[in-house]
PDB file of C-alpha atoms in Angstrom:
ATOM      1  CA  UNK A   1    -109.963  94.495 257.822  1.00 41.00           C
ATOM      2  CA  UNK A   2    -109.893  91.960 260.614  1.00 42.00           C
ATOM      3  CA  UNK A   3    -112.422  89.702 258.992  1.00 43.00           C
ATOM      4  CA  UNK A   4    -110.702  89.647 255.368  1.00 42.00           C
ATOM      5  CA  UNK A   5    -106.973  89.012 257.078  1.00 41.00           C
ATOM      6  CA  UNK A   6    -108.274  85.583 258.741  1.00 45.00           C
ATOM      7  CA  UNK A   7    -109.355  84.305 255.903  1.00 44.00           C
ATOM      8  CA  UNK A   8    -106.320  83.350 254.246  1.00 48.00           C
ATOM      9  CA  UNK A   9    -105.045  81.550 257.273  1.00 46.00           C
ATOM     10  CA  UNK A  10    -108.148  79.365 257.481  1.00 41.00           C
ATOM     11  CA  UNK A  11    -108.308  78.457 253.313  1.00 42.00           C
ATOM     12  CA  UNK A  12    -104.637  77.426 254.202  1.00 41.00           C
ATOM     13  CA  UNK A  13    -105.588  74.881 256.797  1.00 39.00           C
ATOM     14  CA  UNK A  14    -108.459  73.661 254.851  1.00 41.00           C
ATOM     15  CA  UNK A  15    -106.629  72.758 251.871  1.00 43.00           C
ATOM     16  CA  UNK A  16    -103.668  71.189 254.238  1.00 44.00           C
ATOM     17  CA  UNK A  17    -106.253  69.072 255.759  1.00 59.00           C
ATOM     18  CA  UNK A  18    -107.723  68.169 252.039  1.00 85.00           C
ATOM     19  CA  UNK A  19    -107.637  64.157 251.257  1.00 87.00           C
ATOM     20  CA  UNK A  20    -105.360  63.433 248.311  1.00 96.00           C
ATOM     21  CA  UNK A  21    -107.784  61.020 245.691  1.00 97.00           C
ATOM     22  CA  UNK A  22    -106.062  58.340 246.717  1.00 96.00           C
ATOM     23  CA  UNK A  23    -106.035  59.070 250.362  1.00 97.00           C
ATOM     24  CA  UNK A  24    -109.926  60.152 249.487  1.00 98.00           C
ATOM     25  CA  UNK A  25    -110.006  56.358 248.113  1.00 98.00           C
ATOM     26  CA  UNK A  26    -107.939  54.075 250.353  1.00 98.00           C
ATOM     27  CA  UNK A  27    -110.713  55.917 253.530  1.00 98.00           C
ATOM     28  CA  UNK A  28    -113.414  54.740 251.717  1.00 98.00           C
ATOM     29  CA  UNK A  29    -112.369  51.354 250.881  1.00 98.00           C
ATOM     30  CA  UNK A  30    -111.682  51.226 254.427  1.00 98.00           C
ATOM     31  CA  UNK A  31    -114.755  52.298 255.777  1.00 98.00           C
ATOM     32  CA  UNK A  32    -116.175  49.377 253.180  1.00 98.00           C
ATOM     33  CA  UNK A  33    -113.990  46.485 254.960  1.00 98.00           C
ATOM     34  CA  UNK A  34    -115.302  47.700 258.337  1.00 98.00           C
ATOM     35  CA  UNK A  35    -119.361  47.785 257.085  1.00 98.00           C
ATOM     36  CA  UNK A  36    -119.030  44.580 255.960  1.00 98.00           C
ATOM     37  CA  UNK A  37    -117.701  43.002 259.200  1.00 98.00           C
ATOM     38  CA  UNK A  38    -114.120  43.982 259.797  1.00 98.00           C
ATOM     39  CA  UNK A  39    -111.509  41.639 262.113  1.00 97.00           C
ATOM     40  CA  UNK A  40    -114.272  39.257 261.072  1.00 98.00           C
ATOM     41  CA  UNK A  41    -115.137  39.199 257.687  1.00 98.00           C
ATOM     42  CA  UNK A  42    -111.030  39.368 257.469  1.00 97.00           C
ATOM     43  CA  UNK A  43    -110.834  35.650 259.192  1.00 96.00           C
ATOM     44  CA  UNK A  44    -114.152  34.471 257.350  1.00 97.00           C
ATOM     45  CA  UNK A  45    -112.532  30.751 256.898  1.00 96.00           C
ATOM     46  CA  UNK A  46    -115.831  29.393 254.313  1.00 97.00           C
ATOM     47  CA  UNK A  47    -119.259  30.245 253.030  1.00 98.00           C
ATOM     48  CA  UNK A  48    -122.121  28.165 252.011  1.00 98.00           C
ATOM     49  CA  UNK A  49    -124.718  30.640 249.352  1.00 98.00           C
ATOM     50  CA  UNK A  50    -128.158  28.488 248.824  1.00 97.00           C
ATOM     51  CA  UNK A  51    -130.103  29.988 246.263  1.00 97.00           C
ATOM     52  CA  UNK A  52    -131.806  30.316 243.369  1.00 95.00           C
ATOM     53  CA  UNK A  53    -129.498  30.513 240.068  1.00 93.00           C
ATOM     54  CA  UNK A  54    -130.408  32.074 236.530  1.00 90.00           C
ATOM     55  CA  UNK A  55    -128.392  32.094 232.939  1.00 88.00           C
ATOM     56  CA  UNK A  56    -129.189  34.116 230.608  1.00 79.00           C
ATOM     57  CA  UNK A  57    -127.877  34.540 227.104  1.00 73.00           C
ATOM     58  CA  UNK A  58    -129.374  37.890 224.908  1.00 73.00           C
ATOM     59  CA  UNK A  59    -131.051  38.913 228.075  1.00 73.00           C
ATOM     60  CA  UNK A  60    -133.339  36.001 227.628  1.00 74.00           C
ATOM     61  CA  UNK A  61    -133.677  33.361 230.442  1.00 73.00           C
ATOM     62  CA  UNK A  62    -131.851  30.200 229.271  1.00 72.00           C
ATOM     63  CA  UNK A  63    -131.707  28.017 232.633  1.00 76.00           C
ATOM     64  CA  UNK A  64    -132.486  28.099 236.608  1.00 80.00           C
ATOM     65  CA  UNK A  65    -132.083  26.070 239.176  1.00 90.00           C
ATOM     66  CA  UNK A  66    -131.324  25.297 243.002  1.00 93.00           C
ATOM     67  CA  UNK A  67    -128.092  26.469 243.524  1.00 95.00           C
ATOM     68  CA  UNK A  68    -125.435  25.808 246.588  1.00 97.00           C
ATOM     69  CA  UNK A  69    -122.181  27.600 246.192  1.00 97.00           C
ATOM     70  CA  UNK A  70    -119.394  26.446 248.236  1.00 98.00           C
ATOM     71  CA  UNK A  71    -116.460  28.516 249.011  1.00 98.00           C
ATOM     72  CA  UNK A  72    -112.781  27.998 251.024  1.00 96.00           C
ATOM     73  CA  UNK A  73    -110.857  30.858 251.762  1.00 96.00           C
ATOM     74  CA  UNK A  74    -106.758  29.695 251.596  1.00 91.00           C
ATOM     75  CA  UNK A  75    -104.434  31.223 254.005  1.00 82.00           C
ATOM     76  CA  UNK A  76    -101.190  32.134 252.018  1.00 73.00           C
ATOM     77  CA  UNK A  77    -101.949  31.429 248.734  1.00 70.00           C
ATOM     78  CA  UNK A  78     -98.509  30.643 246.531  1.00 69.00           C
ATOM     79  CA  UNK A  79     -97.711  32.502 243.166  1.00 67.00           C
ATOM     80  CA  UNK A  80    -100.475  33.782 241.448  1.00 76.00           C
ATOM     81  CA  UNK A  81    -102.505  30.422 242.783  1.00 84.00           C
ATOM     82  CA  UNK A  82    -106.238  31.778 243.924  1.00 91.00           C
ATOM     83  CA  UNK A  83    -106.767  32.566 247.503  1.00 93.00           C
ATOM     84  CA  UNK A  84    -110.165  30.273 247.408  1.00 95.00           C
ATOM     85  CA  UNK A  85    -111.274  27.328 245.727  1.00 95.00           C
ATOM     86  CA  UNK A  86    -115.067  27.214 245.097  1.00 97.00           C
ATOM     87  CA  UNK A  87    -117.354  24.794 244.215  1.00 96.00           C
ATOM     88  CA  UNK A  88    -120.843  25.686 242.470  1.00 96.00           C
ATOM     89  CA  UNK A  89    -123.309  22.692 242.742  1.00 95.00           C
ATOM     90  CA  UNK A  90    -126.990  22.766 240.738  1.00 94.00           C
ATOM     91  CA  UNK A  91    -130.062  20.997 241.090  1.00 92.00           C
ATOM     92  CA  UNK A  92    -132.322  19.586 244.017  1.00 89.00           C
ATOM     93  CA  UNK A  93    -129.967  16.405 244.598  1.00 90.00           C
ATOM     94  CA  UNK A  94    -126.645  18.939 243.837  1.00 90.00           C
ATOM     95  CA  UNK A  95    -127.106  16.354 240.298  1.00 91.00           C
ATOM     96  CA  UNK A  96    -124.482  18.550 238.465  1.00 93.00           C
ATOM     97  CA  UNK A  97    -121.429  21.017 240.106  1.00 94.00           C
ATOM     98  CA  UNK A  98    -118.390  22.908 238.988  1.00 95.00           C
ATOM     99  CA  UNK A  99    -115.083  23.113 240.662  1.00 97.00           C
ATOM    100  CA  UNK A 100    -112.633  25.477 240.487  1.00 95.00           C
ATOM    101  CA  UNK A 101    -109.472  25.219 242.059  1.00 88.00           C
ATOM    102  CA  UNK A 102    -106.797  27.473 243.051  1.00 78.00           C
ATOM    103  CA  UNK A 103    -103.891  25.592 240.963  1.00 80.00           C
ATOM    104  CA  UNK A 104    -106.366  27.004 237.943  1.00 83.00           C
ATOM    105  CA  UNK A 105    -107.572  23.751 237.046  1.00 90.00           C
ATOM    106  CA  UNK A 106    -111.791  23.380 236.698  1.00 95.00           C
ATOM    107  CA  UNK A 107    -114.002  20.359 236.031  1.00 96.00           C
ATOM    108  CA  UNK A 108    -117.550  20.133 235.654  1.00 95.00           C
ATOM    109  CA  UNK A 109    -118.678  16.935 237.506  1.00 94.00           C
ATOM    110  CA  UNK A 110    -121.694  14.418 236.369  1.00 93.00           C
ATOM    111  CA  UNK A 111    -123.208  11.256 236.503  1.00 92.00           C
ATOM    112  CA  UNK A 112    -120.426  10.949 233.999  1.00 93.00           C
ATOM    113  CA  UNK A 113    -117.652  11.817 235.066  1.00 94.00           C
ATOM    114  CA  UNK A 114    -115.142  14.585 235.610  1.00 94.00           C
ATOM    115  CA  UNK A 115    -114.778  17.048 232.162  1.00 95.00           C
ATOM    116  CA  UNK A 116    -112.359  19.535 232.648  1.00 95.00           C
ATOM    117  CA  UNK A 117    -113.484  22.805 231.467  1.00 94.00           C
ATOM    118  CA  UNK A 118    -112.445  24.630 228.547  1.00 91.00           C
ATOM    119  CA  UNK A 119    -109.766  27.084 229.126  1.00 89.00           C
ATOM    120  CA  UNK A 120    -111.684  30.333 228.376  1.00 88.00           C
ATOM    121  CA  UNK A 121    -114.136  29.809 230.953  1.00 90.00           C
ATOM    122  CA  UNK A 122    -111.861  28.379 233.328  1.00 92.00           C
ATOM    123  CA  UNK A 123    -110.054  32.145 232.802  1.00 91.00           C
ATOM    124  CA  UNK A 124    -113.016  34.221 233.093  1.00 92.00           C
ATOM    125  CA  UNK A 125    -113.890  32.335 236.331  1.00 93.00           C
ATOM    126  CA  UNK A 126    -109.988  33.595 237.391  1.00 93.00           C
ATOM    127  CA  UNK A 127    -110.581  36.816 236.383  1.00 94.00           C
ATOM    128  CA  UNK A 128    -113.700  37.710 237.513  1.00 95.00           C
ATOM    129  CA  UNK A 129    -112.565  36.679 241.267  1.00 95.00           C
ATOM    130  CA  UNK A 130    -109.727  39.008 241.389  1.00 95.00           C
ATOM    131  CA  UNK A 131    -111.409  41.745 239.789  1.00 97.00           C
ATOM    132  CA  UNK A 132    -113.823  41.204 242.624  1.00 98.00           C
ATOM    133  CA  UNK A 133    -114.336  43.874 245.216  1.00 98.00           C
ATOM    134  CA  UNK A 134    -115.820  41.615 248.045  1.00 98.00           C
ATOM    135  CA  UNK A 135    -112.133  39.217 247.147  1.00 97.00           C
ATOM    136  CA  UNK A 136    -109.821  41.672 246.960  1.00 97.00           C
ATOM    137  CA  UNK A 137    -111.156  43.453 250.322  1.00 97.00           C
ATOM    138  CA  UNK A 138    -110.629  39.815 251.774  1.00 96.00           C
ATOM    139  CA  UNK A 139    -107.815  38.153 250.087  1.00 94.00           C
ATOM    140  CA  UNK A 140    -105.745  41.410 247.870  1.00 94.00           C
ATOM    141  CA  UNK A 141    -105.895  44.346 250.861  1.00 94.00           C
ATOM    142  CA  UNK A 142    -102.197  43.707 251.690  1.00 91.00           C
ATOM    143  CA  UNK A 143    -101.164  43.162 247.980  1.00 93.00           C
ATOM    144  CA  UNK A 144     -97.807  45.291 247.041  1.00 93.00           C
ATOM    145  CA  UNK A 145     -98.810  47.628 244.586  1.00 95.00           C
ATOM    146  CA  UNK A 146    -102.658  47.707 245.361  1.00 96.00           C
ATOM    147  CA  UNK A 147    -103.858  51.386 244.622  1.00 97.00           C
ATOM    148  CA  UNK A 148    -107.201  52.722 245.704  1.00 98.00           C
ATOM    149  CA  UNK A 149    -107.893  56.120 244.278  1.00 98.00           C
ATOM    150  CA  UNK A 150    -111.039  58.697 244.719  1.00 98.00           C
ATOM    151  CA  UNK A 151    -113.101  59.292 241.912  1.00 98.00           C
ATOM    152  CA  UNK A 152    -115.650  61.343 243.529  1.00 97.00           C
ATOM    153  CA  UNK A 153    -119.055  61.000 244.623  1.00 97.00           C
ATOM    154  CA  UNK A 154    -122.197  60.506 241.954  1.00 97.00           C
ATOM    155  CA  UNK A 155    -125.569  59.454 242.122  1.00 97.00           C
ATOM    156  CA  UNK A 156    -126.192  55.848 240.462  1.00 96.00           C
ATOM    157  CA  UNK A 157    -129.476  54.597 240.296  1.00 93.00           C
ATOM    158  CA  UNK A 158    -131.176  57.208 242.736  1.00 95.00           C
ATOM    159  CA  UNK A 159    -128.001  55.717 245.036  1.00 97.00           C
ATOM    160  CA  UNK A 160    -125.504  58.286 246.489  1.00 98.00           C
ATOM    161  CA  UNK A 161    -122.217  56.641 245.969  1.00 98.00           C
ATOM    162  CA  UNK A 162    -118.300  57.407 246.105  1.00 98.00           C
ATOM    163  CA  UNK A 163    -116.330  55.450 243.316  1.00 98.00           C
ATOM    164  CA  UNK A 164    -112.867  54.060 243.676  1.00 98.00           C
ATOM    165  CA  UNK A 165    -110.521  52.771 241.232  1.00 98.00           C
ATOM    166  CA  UNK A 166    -109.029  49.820 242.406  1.00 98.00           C
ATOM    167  CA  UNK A 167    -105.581  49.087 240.156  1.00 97.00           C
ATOM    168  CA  UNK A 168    -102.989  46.682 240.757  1.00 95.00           C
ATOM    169  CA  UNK A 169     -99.267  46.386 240.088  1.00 94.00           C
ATOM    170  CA  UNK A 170    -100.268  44.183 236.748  1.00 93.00           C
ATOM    171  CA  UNK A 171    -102.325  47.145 235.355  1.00 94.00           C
ATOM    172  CA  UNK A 172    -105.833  45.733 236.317  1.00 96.00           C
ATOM    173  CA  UNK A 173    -108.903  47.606 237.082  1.00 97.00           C
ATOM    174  CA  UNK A 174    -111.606  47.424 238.914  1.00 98.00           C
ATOM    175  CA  UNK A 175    -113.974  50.601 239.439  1.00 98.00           C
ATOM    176  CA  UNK A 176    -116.441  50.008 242.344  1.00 98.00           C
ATOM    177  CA  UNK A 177    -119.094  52.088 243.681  1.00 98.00           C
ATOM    178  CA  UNK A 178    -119.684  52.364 247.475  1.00 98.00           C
ATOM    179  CA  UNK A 179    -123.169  53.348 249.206  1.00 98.00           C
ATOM    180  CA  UNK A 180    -122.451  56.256 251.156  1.00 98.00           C
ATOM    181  CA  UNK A 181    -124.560  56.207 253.929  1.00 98.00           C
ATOM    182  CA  UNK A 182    -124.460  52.016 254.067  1.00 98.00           C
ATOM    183  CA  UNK A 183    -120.317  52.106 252.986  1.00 98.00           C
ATOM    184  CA  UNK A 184    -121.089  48.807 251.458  1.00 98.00           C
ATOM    185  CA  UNK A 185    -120.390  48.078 247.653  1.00 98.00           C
ATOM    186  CA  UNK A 186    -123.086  48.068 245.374  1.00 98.00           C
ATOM    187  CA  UNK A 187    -121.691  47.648 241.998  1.00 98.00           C
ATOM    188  CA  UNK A 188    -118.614  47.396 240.539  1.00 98.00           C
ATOM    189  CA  UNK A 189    -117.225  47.423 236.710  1.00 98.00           C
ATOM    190  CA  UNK A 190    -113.862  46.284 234.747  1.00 97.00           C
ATOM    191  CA  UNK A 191    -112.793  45.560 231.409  1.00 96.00           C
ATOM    192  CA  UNK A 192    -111.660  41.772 229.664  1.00 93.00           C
ATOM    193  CA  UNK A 193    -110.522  41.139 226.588  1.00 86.00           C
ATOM    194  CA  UNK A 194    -112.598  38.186 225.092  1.00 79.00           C
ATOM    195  CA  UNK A 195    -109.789  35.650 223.753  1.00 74.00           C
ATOM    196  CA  UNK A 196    -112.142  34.387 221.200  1.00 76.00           C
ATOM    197  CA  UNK A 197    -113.163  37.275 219.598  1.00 77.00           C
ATOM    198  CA  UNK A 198    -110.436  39.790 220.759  1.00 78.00           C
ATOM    199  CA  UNK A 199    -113.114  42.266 221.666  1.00 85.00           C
ATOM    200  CA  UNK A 200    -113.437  44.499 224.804  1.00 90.00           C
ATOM    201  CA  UNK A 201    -116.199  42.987 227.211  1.00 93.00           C
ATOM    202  CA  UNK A 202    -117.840  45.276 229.942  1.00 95.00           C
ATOM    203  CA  UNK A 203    -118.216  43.064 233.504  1.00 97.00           C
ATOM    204  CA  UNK A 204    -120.429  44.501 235.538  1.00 98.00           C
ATOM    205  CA  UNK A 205    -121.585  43.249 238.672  1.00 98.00           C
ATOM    206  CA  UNK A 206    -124.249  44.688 241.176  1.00 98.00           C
ATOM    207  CA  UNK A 207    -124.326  43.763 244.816  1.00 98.00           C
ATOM    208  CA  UNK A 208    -127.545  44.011 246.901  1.00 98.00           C
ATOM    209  CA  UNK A 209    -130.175  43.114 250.248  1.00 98.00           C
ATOM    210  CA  UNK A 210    -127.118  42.519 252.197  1.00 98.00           C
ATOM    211  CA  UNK A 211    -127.080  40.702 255.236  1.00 98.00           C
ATOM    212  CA  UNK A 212    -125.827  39.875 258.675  1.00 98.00           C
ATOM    213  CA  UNK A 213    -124.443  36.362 258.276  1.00 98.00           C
ATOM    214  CA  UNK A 214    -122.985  35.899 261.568  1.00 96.00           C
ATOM    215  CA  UNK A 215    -120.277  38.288 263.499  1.00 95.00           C
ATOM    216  CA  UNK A 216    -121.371  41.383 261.749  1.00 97.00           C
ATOM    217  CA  UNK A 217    -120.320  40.272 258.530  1.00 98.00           C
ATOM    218  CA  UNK A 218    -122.479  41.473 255.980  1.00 98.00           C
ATOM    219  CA  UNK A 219    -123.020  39.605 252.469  1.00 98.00           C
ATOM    220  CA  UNK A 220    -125.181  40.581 249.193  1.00 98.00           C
ATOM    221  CA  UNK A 221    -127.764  37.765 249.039  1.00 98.00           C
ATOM    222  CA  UNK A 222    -128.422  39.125 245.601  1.00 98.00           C
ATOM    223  CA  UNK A 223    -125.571  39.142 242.955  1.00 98.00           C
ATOM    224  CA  UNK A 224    -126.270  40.227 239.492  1.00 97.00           C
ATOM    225  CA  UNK A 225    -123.863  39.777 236.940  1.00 97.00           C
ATOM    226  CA  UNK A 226    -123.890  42.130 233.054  1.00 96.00           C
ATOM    227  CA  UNK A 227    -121.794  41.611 230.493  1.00 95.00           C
ATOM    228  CA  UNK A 228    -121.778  44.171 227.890  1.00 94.00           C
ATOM    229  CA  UNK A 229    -125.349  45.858 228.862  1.00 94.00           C
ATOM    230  CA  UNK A 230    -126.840  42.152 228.939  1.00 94.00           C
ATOM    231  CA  UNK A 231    -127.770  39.832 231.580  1.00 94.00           C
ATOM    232  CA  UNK A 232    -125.473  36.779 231.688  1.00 94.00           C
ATOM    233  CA  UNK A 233    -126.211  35.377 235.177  1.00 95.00           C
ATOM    234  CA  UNK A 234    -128.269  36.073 238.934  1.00 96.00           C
ATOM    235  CA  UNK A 235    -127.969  34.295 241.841  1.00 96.00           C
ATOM    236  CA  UNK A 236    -130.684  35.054 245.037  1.00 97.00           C
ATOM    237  CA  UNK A 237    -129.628  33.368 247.654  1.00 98.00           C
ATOM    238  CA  UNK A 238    -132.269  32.050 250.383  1.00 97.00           C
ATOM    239  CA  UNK A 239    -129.196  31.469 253.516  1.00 98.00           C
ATOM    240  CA  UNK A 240    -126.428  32.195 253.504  1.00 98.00           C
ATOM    241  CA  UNK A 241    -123.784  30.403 256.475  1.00 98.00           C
ATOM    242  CA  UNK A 242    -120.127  31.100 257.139  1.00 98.00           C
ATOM    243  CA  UNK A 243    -117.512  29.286 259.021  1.00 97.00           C
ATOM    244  CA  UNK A 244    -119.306  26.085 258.639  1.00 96.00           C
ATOM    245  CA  UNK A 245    -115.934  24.024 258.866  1.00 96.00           C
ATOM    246  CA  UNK A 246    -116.856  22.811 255.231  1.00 96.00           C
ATOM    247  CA  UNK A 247    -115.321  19.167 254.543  1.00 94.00           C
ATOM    248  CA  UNK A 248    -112.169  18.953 252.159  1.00 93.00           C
ATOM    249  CA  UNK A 249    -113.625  16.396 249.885  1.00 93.00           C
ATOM    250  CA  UNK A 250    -116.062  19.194 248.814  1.00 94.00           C
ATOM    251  CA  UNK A 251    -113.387  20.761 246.685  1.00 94.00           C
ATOM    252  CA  UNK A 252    -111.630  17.316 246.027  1.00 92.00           C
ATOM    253  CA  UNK A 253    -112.281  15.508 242.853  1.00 91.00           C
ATOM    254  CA  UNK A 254    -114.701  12.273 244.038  1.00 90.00           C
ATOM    255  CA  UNK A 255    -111.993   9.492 244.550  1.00 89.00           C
ATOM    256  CA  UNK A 256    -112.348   7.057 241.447  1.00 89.00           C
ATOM    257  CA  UNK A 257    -114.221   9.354 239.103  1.00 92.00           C
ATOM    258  CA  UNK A 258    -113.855   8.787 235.817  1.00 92.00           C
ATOM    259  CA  UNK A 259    -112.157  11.804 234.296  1.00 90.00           C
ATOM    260  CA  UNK A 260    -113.669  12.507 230.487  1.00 93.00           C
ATOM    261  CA  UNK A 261    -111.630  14.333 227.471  1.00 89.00           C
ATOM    262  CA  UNK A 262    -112.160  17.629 227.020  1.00 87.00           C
ATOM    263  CA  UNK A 263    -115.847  18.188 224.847  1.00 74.00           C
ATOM    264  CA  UNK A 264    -116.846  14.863 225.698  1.00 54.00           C
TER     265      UNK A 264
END
């Protein structure tokens, strides 16, 4: 009799102390920002990536080359401006680079000149940062309306994992699978419309061989990056340095450049 009375009381307490999904959620994601550095992968003020880069169209290797990835974090970002402007430079001598800036304007930079780029790309670029877990755990974790809910715990790839919806207050979704013994993220999916074609793409994006980079702050020094069950672009990165104090005129159009049409 004794036994069977307690346990009511106790299946009470347990499911008072039960995690709502998107309590469940919001702990993991948590538990993410501190694995990958915490206070200090919050005030990460750059990055420099230098690494190998690959394209691939059909799953079939179209292009590679050195690669140097430069990235500013902004402070307080205005509107829906980007908190970071980036700059992706190719080849030994850096011979070729894209530069995306936080106003949404891009240009690909040659011997040539400056060509902005089309619009499409410019927006995939724009949407594939926010949808970013590694961005919105540094620039988004204070955004009104961020949600992080629980969607359980899975095996992916002979990986325990806990996913987590990630939704915003404009309806976008990221879902993102966390390691979890290692917290970290190792993969992460969403959904874009292709404004070409009007069809639904699949982004996927796998994180992995993450790093100490300085402070604790751990980074993926291999990015993979599927679109629609194919291949579309890897970076392996060699070094990776943060808080380099990375010059302005890096993400600065070259004084006197000569700016080319569109598709010229």
């Amino acid at each position: 009799m004794t036994a069977k009375w307690c346990v009511a009381p106790l299946v009470a307490l347990s499911l008072l102390g039960a995690e709502s999904n998107a309590e469940r959620g919001k702990r993991v994601a948590t538990e993410a920002l501190q694995a990958l550095g915490g206070d200090n992968f919050m005030a990460m003020k750059d990055r420099l990536e230098t690494g190998r880069g690959y394209s691939f169209y059909r799953d079939q290797l179209t292009g590679m080359s050195r690669a140097k990835i430069y990235t500013r974090y902004l402070p307080k970002p205005e509107g829906d401006k980007l908190g970071v402007v980036e700059r992706q430079a190719y080849g030994l001598k850096e011979e070729s680079s894209v530069l995306f800036q936080p106003d949404g304007s891009a240009y690909e930079l040659t011997f040539r000149g400056a060509r902005p780029l089309p619009d499409d790309r410019t927006a995939r670029f724009r949407d594939s940062t926010i949808h970013n877990i590694l961005y919105i755990l540094r620039e988004r974790w204070k955004e009104p309306g961020l949600v992080f809910e629980s969607k359980g715990a899975d095996v992916v790839d002979n990986m325990p994992v806990e996913i987590v919806e990630v939704s915003d207050s404009e309806n976008r979704v990221t879902t993102v699978y966390f390691h979890r013994s290692t917290k970290l993220p190792i993969r992460q999916t969403y959904f874009r419309r292709d404004p070409k074609t009007r069809e639904r793409d699949e982004e996927l994006t796998l994180f992995s061989k993450y790093r100490d980079v300085g402070g604790g702050v751990q980074w993926p020094y291999a990015v993979q990056r599927i679109r629609n069950g194919e291949k579309v672009f890897e970076l392996y990165s060699d070094e990776v340095k943060i808080n380099e104090g990375l010059s302005d005129k890096l993400f600065e159009l070259p004084e006197g450049i000569k700016k080319l049409k569109p598709g010229i």
